[in-house]
Tab-separated table of C-alpha atoms in Angstrom:
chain	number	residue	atom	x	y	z
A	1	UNK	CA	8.358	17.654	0.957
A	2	UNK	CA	11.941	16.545	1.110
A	3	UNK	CA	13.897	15.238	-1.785
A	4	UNK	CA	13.582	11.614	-0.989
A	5	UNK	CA	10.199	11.508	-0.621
A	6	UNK	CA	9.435	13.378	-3.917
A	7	UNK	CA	11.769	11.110	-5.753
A	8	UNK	CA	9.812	8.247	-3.791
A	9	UNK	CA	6.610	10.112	-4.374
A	10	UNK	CA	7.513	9.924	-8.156
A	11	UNK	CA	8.705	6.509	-8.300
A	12	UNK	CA	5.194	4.992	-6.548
A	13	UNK	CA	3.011	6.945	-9.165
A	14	UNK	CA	4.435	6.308	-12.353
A	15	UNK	CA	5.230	2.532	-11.127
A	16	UNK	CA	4.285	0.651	-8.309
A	17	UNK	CA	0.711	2.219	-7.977
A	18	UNK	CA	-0.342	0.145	-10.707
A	19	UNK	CA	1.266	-2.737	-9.061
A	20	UNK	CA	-0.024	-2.306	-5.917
A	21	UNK	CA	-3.601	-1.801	-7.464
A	22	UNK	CA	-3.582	-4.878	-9.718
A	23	UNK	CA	-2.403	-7.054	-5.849
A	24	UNK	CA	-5.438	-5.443	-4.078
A	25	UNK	CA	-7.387	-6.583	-6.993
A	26	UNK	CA	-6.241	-10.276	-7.186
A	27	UNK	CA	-5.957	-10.352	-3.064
A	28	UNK	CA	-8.402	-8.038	-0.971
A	29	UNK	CA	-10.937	-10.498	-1.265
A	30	UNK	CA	-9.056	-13.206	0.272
A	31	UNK	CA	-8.951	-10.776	3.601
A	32	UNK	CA	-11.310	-10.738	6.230
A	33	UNK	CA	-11.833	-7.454	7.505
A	34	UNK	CA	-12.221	-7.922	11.225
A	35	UNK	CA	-12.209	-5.203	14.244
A	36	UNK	CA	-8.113	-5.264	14.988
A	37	UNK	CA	-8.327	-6.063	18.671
A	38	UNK	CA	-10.059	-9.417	17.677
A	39	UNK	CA	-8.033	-12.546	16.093
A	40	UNK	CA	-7.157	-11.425	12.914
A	41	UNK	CA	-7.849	-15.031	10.571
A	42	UNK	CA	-4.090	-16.498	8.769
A	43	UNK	CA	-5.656	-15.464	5.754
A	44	UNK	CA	-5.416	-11.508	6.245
A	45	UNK	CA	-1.322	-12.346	7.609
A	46	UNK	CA	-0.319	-14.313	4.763
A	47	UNK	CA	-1.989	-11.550	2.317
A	48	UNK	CA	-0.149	-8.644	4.610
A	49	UNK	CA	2.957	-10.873	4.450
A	50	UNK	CA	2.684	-10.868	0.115
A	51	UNK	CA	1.911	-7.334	0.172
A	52	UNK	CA	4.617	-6.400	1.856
A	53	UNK	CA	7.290	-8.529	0.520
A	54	UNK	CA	6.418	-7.170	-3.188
A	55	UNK	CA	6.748	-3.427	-1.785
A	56	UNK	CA	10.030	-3.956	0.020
A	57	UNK	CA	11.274	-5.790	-3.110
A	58	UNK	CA	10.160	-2.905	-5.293
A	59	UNK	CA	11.624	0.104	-2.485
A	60	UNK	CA	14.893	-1.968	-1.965
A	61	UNK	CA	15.792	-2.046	-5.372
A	62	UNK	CA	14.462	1.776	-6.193
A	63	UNK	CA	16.578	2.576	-3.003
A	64	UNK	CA	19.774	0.908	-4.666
A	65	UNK	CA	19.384	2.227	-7.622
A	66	UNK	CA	18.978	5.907	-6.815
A	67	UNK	CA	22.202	5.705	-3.925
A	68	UNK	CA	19.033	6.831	-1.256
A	69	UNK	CA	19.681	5.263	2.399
A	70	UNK	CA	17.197	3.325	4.187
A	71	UNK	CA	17.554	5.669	7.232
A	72	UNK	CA	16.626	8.795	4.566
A	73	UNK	CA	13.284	6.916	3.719
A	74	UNK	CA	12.399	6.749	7.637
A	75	UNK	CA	13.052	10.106	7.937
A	76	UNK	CA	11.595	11.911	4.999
A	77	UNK	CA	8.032	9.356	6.084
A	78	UNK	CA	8.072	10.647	9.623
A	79	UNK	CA	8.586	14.383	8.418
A	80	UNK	CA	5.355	13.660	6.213
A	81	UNK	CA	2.678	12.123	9.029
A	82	UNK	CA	-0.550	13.159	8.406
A	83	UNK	CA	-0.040	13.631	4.696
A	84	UNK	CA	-1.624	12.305	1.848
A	85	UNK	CA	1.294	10.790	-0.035
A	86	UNK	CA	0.501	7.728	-1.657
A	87	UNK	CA	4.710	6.636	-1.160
A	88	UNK	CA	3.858	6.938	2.667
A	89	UNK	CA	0.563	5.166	2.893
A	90	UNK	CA	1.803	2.442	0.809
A	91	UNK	CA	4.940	2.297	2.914
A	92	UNK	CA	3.399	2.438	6.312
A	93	UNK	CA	0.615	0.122	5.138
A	94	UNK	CA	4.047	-2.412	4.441
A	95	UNK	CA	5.585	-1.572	8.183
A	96	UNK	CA	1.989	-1.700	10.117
A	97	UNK	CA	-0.806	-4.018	9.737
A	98	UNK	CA	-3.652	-1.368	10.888
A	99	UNK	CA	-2.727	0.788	8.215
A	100	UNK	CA	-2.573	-2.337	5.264
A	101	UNK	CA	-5.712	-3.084	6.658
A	102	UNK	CA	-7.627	0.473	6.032
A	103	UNK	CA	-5.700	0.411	2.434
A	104	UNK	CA	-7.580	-2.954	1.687
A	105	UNK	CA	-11.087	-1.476	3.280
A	106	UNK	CA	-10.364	1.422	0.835
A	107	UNK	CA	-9.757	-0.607	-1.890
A	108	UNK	CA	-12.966	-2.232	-1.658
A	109	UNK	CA	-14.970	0.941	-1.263
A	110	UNK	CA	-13.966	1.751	-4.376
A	111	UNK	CA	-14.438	-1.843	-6.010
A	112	UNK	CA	-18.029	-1.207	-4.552
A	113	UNK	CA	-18.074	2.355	-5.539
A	114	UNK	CA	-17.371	1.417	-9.129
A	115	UNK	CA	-19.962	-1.518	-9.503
A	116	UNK	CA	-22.590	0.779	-7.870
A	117	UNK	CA	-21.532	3.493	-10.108
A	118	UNK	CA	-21.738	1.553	-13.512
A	119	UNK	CA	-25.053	-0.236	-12.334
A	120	UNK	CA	-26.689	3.045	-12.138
A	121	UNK	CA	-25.062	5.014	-15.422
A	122	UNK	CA	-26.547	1.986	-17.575
């Protein structure tokens, strides 16, 4: 793992995962999840849009104040395909819609997950 990406890396866990939690919390439920060839409803875009304005917000101002380059960012992410770093599927779920999508269907596995779980350890 490069530099970048572990500072990144860092800098998602101890801050923005919360963040990013506490959205899919108050906003999963608002999208629809549909099969992506199909019509996706203005609904799931306007909750994509949010989603990714608060993460490009919260990377652009990281970015600044560590001195990292955008460019560095795109690199380190395409050195780490196929990895299971939250920075990079939070970041590709901002820069592609298929992946935000399969971060809110996880998200609400684990909502369900959770209910489930407590239902049954009562």
């Amino acid at each position: 793992m490069s530099d970048v990406i572990n500072k990144i890396e860092e800098y998602f866990l101890s801050n923005l995962t919360h963040k990013i939690g506490t959205f899919m919390s108050e906003e999963a439920d608002k999208v629809e999840l549909v099969p992506l060839e199909e019509e996706q409803p203005l609904a799931n875009n306007l909750v994509f849009k949010s989603y990714q304005e608060m993460v490009d917000k919260e990377l652009e101002e990281f970015l600044a104040k560590e001195g990292i380059p955008e460019e560095e960012v795109i690199k380190g992410c395409m050195g780490e395909t196929g990895s299971s770093l939250v920075c990079v599927e939070y970041i590709l779920a901002m820069v592609e819609y298929h992946s935000f999508m399969q971060l809110v269907a996880d998200h609400r596995s684990c909502q369900e997950w959770e209910i489930g779980h407590r239902a049954v350890n009562r």
